[in-house]
């Protein structure tokens, strides 16, 4: 079987979607996401880091192995959702060009990139957004402006419109200098950022499932 042969896969892939869970007590973003993941029957581990919170959502055979997982890294300024997929090291120029063409054709809000290091070769699928309080600071300092048409933060006007509509609810974070939705000092499930992050996790998983057969030809 050569590099570009399609690999038959008899395993059907059911769509995966994590839904918002409502709770009546103060929890952090990570805890809210954990409840959504576990309600769907998957495991999640998270640890607090110096910069924020990092989560590993375990989804066996999302691509091809039992150890497949989505990483969610939430800091004060942004959040990034990533999966790294091990692939075979290319041995020829043609194989390298095949990979480069594939990842370059898939660079939008959900980005595909190829990392080829000495010990390993992998395709990363990822997306990143500014946190809402970071957007708030940009609005406060007039670095983005809806009316002037330069309101894009990671190409998402919807996020800023939502931020403008809910701005009063976010003032507590500036006033009390809280780690916005990381500390558990506020009920994250009443907030729109929880829904945004969960939506983006679902979008990334959906993109991975749609690209599964294309990715498997490189593994």
PDB file of C-alpha atoms in Angstrom:
ATOM      1  CA  UNK A   1       0.000   0.000   0.000  1.00  0.00           C
ATOM      2  CA  UNK A   2       1.525   3.319  -1.011  1.00  0.00           C
ATOM      3  CA  UNK A   3       1.423   6.682   0.747  1.00  0.00           C
ATOM      4  CA  UNK A   4      -1.761   7.958  -0.874  1.00  0.00           C
ATOM      5  CA  UNK A   5      -3.834   4.766  -0.731  1.00  0.00           C
ATOM      6  CA  UNK A   6      -7.129   5.165   1.111  1.00  0.00           C
ATOM      7  CA  UNK A   7      -7.355   3.091   4.273  1.00  0.00           C
ATOM      8  CA  UNK A   8     -10.623   1.233   4.753  1.00  0.00           C
ATOM      9  CA  UNK A   9     -12.078   1.662   8.202  1.00  0.00           C
ATOM     10  CA  UNK A  10     -15.014  -0.466   9.271  1.00  0.00           C
ATOM     11  CA  UNK A  11     -15.556   1.411  12.529  1.00  0.00           C
ATOM     12  CA  UNK A  12     -18.548   3.750  12.325  1.00  0.00           C
ATOM     13  CA  UNK A  13     -17.993   7.106  13.999  1.00  0.00           C
ATOM     14  CA  UNK A  14     -20.987   8.488  15.858  1.00  0.00           C
ATOM     15  CA  UNK A  15     -21.185  12.298  16.078  1.00  0.00           C
ATOM     16  CA  UNK A  16     -19.902  13.584  19.417  1.00  0.00           C
ATOM     17  CA  UNK A  17     -21.435  16.670  21.013  1.00  0.00           C
ATOM     18  CA  UNK A  18     -21.050  18.016  24.535  1.00  0.00           C
ATOM     19  CA  UNK A  19     -24.068  19.893  25.866  1.00  0.00           C
ATOM     20  CA  UNK A  20     -24.367  22.706  28.411  1.00  0.00           C
ATOM     21  CA  UNK A  21     -25.118  21.481  31.931  1.00  0.00           C
ATOM     22  CA  UNK A  22     -26.991  23.751  34.337  1.00  0.00           C
ATOM     23  CA  UNK A  23     -25.984  23.738  37.975  1.00  0.00           C
ATOM     24  CA  UNK A  24     -27.042  25.830  40.964  1.00  0.00           C
ATOM     25  CA  UNK A  25     -23.695  26.414  42.632  1.00  0.00           C
ATOM     26  CA  UNK A  26     -20.479  28.287  41.906  1.00  0.00           C
ATOM     27  CA  UNK A  27     -18.073  26.323  39.733  1.00  0.00           C
ATOM     28  CA  UNK A  28     -15.165  27.157  37.471  1.00  0.00           C
ATOM     29  CA  UNK A  29     -15.084  26.909  33.691  1.00  0.00           C
ATOM     30  CA  UNK A  30     -13.047  23.719  33.890  1.00  0.00           C
ATOM     31  CA  UNK A  31     -15.538  22.106  36.267  1.00  0.00           C
ATOM     32  CA  UNK A  32     -18.474  23.087  34.045  1.00  0.00           C
ATOM     33  CA  UNK A  33     -16.762  21.648  30.962  1.00  0.00           C
ATOM     34  CA  UNK A  34     -15.906  18.516  32.937  1.00  0.00           C
ATOM     35  CA  UNK A  35     -19.593  17.995  33.802  1.00  0.00           C
ATOM     36  CA  UNK A  36     -20.574  18.345  30.134  1.00  0.00           C
ATOM     37  CA  UNK A  37     -17.911  15.860  29.041  1.00  0.00           C
ATOM     38  CA  UNK A  38     -18.733  13.300  31.732  1.00  0.00           C
ATOM     39  CA  UNK A  39     -22.465  13.551  31.022  1.00  0.00           C
ATOM     40  CA  UNK A  40     -21.637  12.360  27.494  1.00  0.00           C
ATOM     41  CA  UNK A  41     -19.757   9.370  28.904  1.00  0.00           C
ATOM     42  CA  UNK A  42     -16.168  10.560  28.403  1.00  0.00           C
ATOM     43  CA  UNK A  43     -13.365  11.189  30.874  1.00  0.00           C
ATOM     44  CA  UNK A  44     -11.576  14.458  31.472  1.00  0.00           C
ATOM     45  CA  UNK A  45      -8.557  15.346  33.559  1.00  0.00           C
ATOM     46  CA  UNK A  46      -7.521  18.881  34.374  1.00  0.00           C
ATOM     47  CA  UNK A  47      -4.753  20.532  36.328  1.00  0.00           C
ATOM     48  CA  UNK A  48      -4.151  24.104  37.380  1.00  0.00           C
ATOM     49  CA  UNK A  49      -1.006  25.608  35.887  1.00  0.00           C
ATOM     50  CA  UNK A  50       0.824  28.840  36.514  1.00  0.00           C
ATOM     51  CA  UNK A  51      -0.960  30.383  33.530  1.00  0.00           C
ATOM     52  CA  UNK A  52      -4.454  28.913  33.919  1.00  0.00           C
ATOM     53  CA  UNK A  53      -6.099  25.503  33.543  1.00  0.00           C
ATOM     54  CA  UNK A  54      -5.254  22.644  31.196  1.00  0.00           C
ATOM     55  CA  UNK A  55      -7.741  19.874  30.410  1.00  0.00           C
ATOM     56  CA  UNK A  56      -7.383  16.542  28.602  1.00  0.00           C
ATOM     57  CA  UNK A  57     -10.665  15.197  27.213  1.00  0.00           C
ATOM     58  CA  UNK A  58     -10.177  11.500  26.492  1.00  0.00           C
ATOM     59  CA  UNK A  59     -12.029  10.321  23.365  1.00  0.00           C
ATOM     60  CA  UNK A  60     -10.696   6.856  22.458  1.00  0.00           C
ATOM     61  CA  UNK A  61     -10.424   6.189  18.715  1.00  0.00           C
ATOM     62  CA  UNK A  62     -11.510   9.700  17.772  1.00  0.00           C
ATOM     63  CA  UNK A  63      -8.899   9.256  15.063  1.00  0.00           C
ATOM     64  CA  UNK A  64      -7.170   5.927  15.430  1.00  0.00           C
ATOM     65  CA  UNK A  65      -5.882   5.045  18.900  1.00  0.00           C
ATOM     66  CA  UNK A  66      -7.239   4.316  22.346  1.00  0.00           C
ATOM     67  CA  UNK A  67      -5.210   7.229  23.727  1.00  0.00           C
ATOM     68  CA  UNK A  68      -6.761   9.933  21.517  1.00  0.00           C
ATOM     69  CA  UNK A  69      -7.610  13.086  23.444  1.00  0.00           C
ATOM     70  CA  UNK A  70      -8.489  16.754  23.000  1.00  0.00           C
ATOM     71  CA  UNK A  71      -6.426  19.259  24.984  1.00  0.00           C
ATOM     72  CA  UNK A  72      -8.114  22.464  26.201  1.00  0.00           C
ATOM     73  CA  UNK A  73      -5.813  25.131  27.628  1.00  0.00           C
ATOM     74  CA  UNK A  74      -7.574  28.097  29.261  1.00  0.00           C
ATOM     75  CA  UNK A  75      -5.558  31.111  30.418  1.00  0.00           C
ATOM     76  CA  UNK A  76      -6.595  34.569  31.526  1.00  0.00           C
ATOM     77  CA  UNK A  77      -6.143  35.942  28.003  1.00  0.00           C
ATOM     78  CA  UNK A  78      -7.170  33.146  25.639  1.00  0.00           C
ATOM     79  CA  UNK A  79      -8.088  29.518  25.202  1.00  0.00           C
ATOM     80  CA  UNK A  80      -6.713  26.937  22.787  1.00  0.00           C
ATOM     81  CA  UNK A  81      -8.227  23.580  21.799  1.00  0.00           C
ATOM     82  CA  UNK A  82      -5.847  21.058  20.240  1.00  0.00           C
ATOM     83  CA  UNK A  83      -5.368  17.463  19.156  1.00  0.00           C
ATOM     84  CA  UNK A  84      -1.974  16.095  18.072  1.00  0.00           C
ATOM     85  CA  UNK A  85      -2.048  13.043  15.792  1.00  0.00           C
ATOM     86  CA  UNK A  86       1.066  10.921  15.294  1.00  0.00           C
ATOM     87  CA  UNK A  87       1.775  10.150  11.621  1.00  0.00           C
ATOM     88  CA  UNK A  88       4.441   8.204   9.756  1.00  0.00           C
ATOM     89  CA  UNK A  89       7.600  10.127   9.050  1.00  0.00           C
ATOM     90  CA  UNK A  90       7.690  10.997   5.334  1.00  0.00           C
ATOM     91  CA  UNK A  91      10.634   9.474   3.495  1.00  0.00           C
ATOM     92  CA  UNK A  92      10.446  11.300   0.178  1.00  0.00           C
ATOM     93  CA  UNK A  93       9.846  14.796  -1.125  1.00  0.00           C
ATOM     94  CA  UNK A  94       6.534  13.625  -2.584  1.00  0.00           C
ATOM     95  CA  UNK A  95       5.352  12.422   0.809  1.00  0.00           C
ATOM     96  CA  UNK A  96       6.335  15.716   2.430  1.00  0.00           C
ATOM     97  CA  UNK A  97       4.533  17.673  -0.269  1.00  0.00           C
ATOM     98  CA  UNK A  98       1.414  15.555   0.251  1.00  0.00           C
ATOM     99  CA  UNK A  99       1.333  16.491   3.934  1.00  0.00           C
ATOM    100  CA  UNK A 100       2.060  20.159   3.306  1.00  0.00           C
ATOM    101  CA  UNK A 101      -0.651  20.370   0.668  1.00  0.00           C
ATOM    102  CA  UNK A 102      -3.133  18.734   3.021  1.00  0.00           C
ATOM    103  CA  UNK A 103      -2.499  20.993   6.028  1.00  0.00           C
ATOM    104  CA  UNK A 104      -2.313  24.150   3.888  1.00  0.00           C
ATOM    105  CA  UNK A 105      -5.700  23.331   2.371  1.00  0.00           C
ATOM    106  CA  UNK A 106      -7.176  23.132   5.877  1.00  0.00           C
ATOM    107  CA  UNK A 107      -6.100  26.418   7.428  1.00  0.00           C
ATOM    108  CA  UNK A 108      -9.127  28.401   8.504  1.00  0.00           C
ATOM    109  CA  UNK A 109     -10.443  29.206  11.965  1.00  0.00           C
ATOM    110  CA  UNK A 110      -9.733  25.539  12.688  1.00  0.00           C
ATOM    111  CA  UNK A 111      -6.081  25.211  11.705  1.00  0.00           C
ATOM    112  CA  UNK A 112      -4.085  22.197  10.576  1.00  0.00           C
ATOM    113  CA  UNK A 113      -0.310  22.161  10.952  1.00  0.00           C
ATOM    114  CA  UNK A 114       2.491  19.652  10.496  1.00  0.00           C
ATOM    115  CA  UNK A 115       5.286  19.241  13.019  1.00  0.00           C
ATOM    116  CA  UNK A 116       8.196  17.108  11.862  1.00  0.00           C
ATOM    117  CA  UNK A 117      10.779  16.666  14.592  1.00  0.00           C
ATOM    118  CA  UNK A 118      13.693  14.284  14.963  1.00  0.00           C
ATOM    119  CA  UNK A 119      11.818  11.792  17.121  1.00  0.00           C
ATOM    120  CA  UNK A 120       8.283  12.223  15.865  1.00  0.00           C
ATOM    121  CA  UNK A 121       6.021  13.539  13.142  1.00  0.00           C
ATOM    122  CA  UNK A 122       2.495  14.732  13.837  1.00  0.00           C
ATOM    123  CA  UNK A 123      -0.428  16.709  12.477  1.00  0.00           C
ATOM    124  CA  UNK A 124      -1.965  19.209  14.886  1.00  0.00           C
ATOM    125  CA  UNK A 125      -5.565  20.375  14.571  1.00  0.00           C
ATOM    126  CA  UNK A 126      -6.316  23.389  16.718  1.00  0.00           C
ATOM    127  CA  UNK A 127      -8.217  26.619  17.269  1.00  0.00           C
ATOM    128  CA  UNK A 128      -7.635  29.576  19.560  1.00  0.00           C
ATOM    129  CA  UNK A 129      -9.718  32.537  20.746  1.00  0.00           C
ATOM    130  CA  UNK A 130      -9.286  35.557  22.946  1.00  0.00           C
ATOM    131  CA  UNK A 131     -10.973  35.304  26.339  1.00  0.00           C
ATOM    132  CA  UNK A 132     -13.972  37.580  26.842  1.00  0.00           C
ATOM    133  CA  UNK A 133     -12.253  39.708  29.464  1.00  0.00           C
ATOM    134  CA  UNK A 134      -9.366  40.188  27.012  1.00  0.00           C
ATOM    135  CA  UNK A 135     -11.935  41.354  24.459  1.00  0.00           C
ATOM    136  CA  UNK A 136     -13.324  43.656  27.141  1.00  0.00           C
ATOM    137  CA  UNK A 137      -9.932  45.280  27.611  1.00  0.00           C
ATOM    138  CA  UNK A 138      -9.635  45.816  23.860  1.00  0.00           C
ATOM    139  CA  UNK A 139     -13.061  47.456  23.831  1.00  0.00           C
ATOM    140  CA  UNK A 140     -12.212  49.530  26.899  1.00  0.00           C
ATOM    141  CA  UNK A 141      -9.092  50.895  25.215  1.00  0.00           C
ATOM    142  CA  UNK A 142     -10.920  51.305  21.893  1.00  0.00           C
ATOM    143  CA  UNK A 143      -8.548  48.946  20.104  1.00  0.00           C
ATOM    144  CA  UNK A 144     -11.526  47.300  18.418  1.00  0.00           C
ATOM    145  CA  UNK A 145     -14.593  49.106  17.184  1.00  0.00           C
ATOM    146  CA  UNK A 146     -17.795  47.565  15.859  1.00  0.00           C
ATOM    147  CA  UNK A 147     -18.842  50.682  13.972  1.00  0.00           C
ATOM    148  CA  UNK A 148     -15.506  51.082  12.199  1.00  0.00           C
ATOM    149  CA  UNK A 149     -15.540  47.476  11.012  1.00  0.00           C
ATOM    150  CA  UNK A 150     -12.352  46.367  12.779  1.00  0.00           C
ATOM    151  CA  UNK A 151     -14.114  44.344  15.439  1.00  0.00           C
ATOM    152  CA  UNK A 152     -12.639  40.982  14.525  1.00  0.00           C
ATOM    153  CA  UNK A 153     -11.015  39.036  17.316  1.00  0.00           C
ATOM    154  CA  UNK A 154      -9.974  35.732  15.795  1.00  0.00           C
ATOM    155  CA  UNK A 155     -12.530  36.467  13.050  1.00  0.00           C
ATOM    156  CA  UNK A 156     -15.464  36.421  15.467  1.00  0.00           C
ATOM    157  CA  UNK A 157     -17.758  39.442  15.436  1.00  0.00           C
ATOM    158  CA  UNK A 158     -20.447  37.390  17.152  1.00  0.00           C
ATOM    159  CA  UNK A 159     -18.257  37.069  20.230  1.00  0.00           C
ATOM    160  CA  UNK A 160     -17.839  40.832  20.459  1.00  0.00           C
ATOM    161  CA  UNK A 161     -21.537  41.526  19.918  1.00  0.00           C
ATOM    162  CA  UNK A 162     -22.253  39.104  22.754  1.00  0.00           C
ATOM    163  CA  UNK A 163     -19.615  40.825  24.860  1.00  0.00           C
ATOM    164  CA  UNK A 164     -21.194  44.232  24.258  1.00  0.00           C
ATOM    165  CA  UNK A 165     -24.646  42.930  25.155  1.00  0.00           C
ATOM    166  CA  UNK A 166     -23.414  41.379  28.434  1.00  0.00           C
ATOM    167  CA  UNK A 167     -20.793  43.939  29.400  1.00  0.00           C
ATOM    168  CA  UNK A 168     -22.416  44.897  32.678  1.00  0.00           C
ATOM    169  CA  UNK A 169     -22.190  41.329  33.945  1.00  0.00           C
ATOM    170  CA  UNK A 170     -18.438  41.284  33.348  1.00  0.00           C
ATOM    171  CA  UNK A 171     -17.618  44.395  35.367  1.00  0.00           C
ATOM    172  CA  UNK A 172     -17.281  42.294  38.519  1.00  0.00           C
ATOM    173  CA  UNK A 173     -14.096  40.795  37.109  1.00  0.00           C
ATOM    174  CA  UNK A 174     -12.450  44.168  36.698  1.00  0.00           C
ATOM    175  CA  UNK A 175     -13.777  45.443  40.038  1.00  0.00           C
ATOM    176  CA  UNK A 176     -12.744  42.398  42.049  1.00  0.00           C
ATOM    177  CA  UNK A 177      -9.698  41.449  39.959  1.00  0.00           C
ATOM    178  CA  UNK A 178     -10.897  37.850  39.649  1.00  0.00           C
ATOM    179  CA  UNK A 179      -9.467  35.243  37.330  1.00  0.00           C
ATOM    180  CA  UNK A 180     -12.367  35.430  34.910  1.00  0.00           C
ATOM    181  CA  UNK A 181     -14.322  32.157  35.200  1.00  0.00           C
ATOM    182  CA  UNK A 182     -11.184  30.264  36.229  1.00  0.00           C
ATOM    183  CA  UNK A 183     -11.541  30.671  39.980  1.00  0.00           C
ATOM    184  CA  UNK A 184     -15.038  29.287  40.500  1.00  0.00           C
ATOM    185  CA  UNK A 185     -16.064  32.551  42.153  1.00  0.00           C
ATOM    186  CA  UNK A 186     -18.895  32.875  39.650  1.00  0.00           C
ATOM    187  CA  UNK A 187     -21.405  30.358  38.315  1.00  0.00           C
ATOM    188  CA  UNK A 188     -19.861  29.594  34.948  1.00  0.00           C
ATOM    189  CA  UNK A 189     -22.979  27.875  33.632  1.00  0.00           C
ATOM    190  CA  UNK A 190     -24.869  31.158  33.761  1.00  0.00           C
ATOM    191  CA  UNK A 191     -22.226  32.676  31.503  1.00  0.00           C
ATOM    192  CA  UNK A 192     -21.927  32.815  27.770  1.00  0.00           C
ATOM    193  CA  UNK A 193     -18.197  32.030  27.694  1.00  0.00           C
ATOM    194  CA  UNK A 194     -18.864  28.478  28.875  1.00  0.00           C
ATOM    195  CA  UNK A 195     -21.192  28.043  25.896  1.00  0.00           C
ATOM    196  CA  UNK A 196     -18.607  29.553  23.536  1.00  0.00           C
ATOM    197  CA  UNK A 197     -15.848  27.205  24.667  1.00  0.00           C
ATOM    198  CA  UNK A 198     -18.114  24.156  24.573  1.00  0.00           C
ATOM    199  CA  UNK A 199     -19.275  25.128  21.075  1.00  0.00           C
ATOM    200  CA  UNK A 200     -15.674  25.403  19.893  1.00  0.00           C
ATOM    201  CA  UNK A 201     -14.757  22.023  21.393  1.00  0.00           C
ATOM    202  CA  UNK A 202     -17.688  20.512  19.505  1.00  0.00           C
ATOM    203  CA  UNK A 203     -16.659  22.242  16.268  1.00  0.00           C
ATOM    204  CA  UNK A 204     -13.104  20.942  16.536  1.00  0.00           C
ATOM    205  CA  UNK A 205     -14.296  17.395  17.222  1.00  0.00           C
ATOM    206  CA  UNK A 206     -16.681  17.617  14.281  1.00  0.00           C
ATOM    207  CA  UNK A 207     -13.833  18.746  12.006  1.00  0.00           C
ATOM    208  CA  UNK A 208     -11.676  15.850  13.207  1.00  0.00           C
ATOM    209  CA  UNK A 209     -14.442  13.332  12.559  1.00  0.00           C
ATOM    210  CA  UNK A 210     -15.004  14.724   9.064  1.00  0.00           C
ATOM    211  CA  UNK A 211     -11.265  14.514   8.309  1.00  0.00           C
ATOM    212  CA  UNK A 212     -10.660  11.141   9.964  1.00  0.00           C
ATOM    213  CA  UNK A 213     -10.262   9.101   6.785  1.00  0.00           C
ATOM    214  CA  UNK A 214      -8.020  11.744   5.205  1.00  0.00           C
ATOM    215  CA  UNK A 215      -5.775  11.815   8.283  1.00  0.00           C
ATOM    216  CA  UNK A 216      -5.565   8.021   8.575  1.00  0.00           C
ATOM    217  CA  UNK A 217      -3.810   7.784   5.214  1.00  0.00           C
ATOM    218  CA  UNK A 218      -0.814   9.523   6.803  1.00  0.00           C
ATOM    219  CA  UNK A 219      -0.648   7.271   9.886  1.00  0.00           C
TER     220      UNK A 219
END
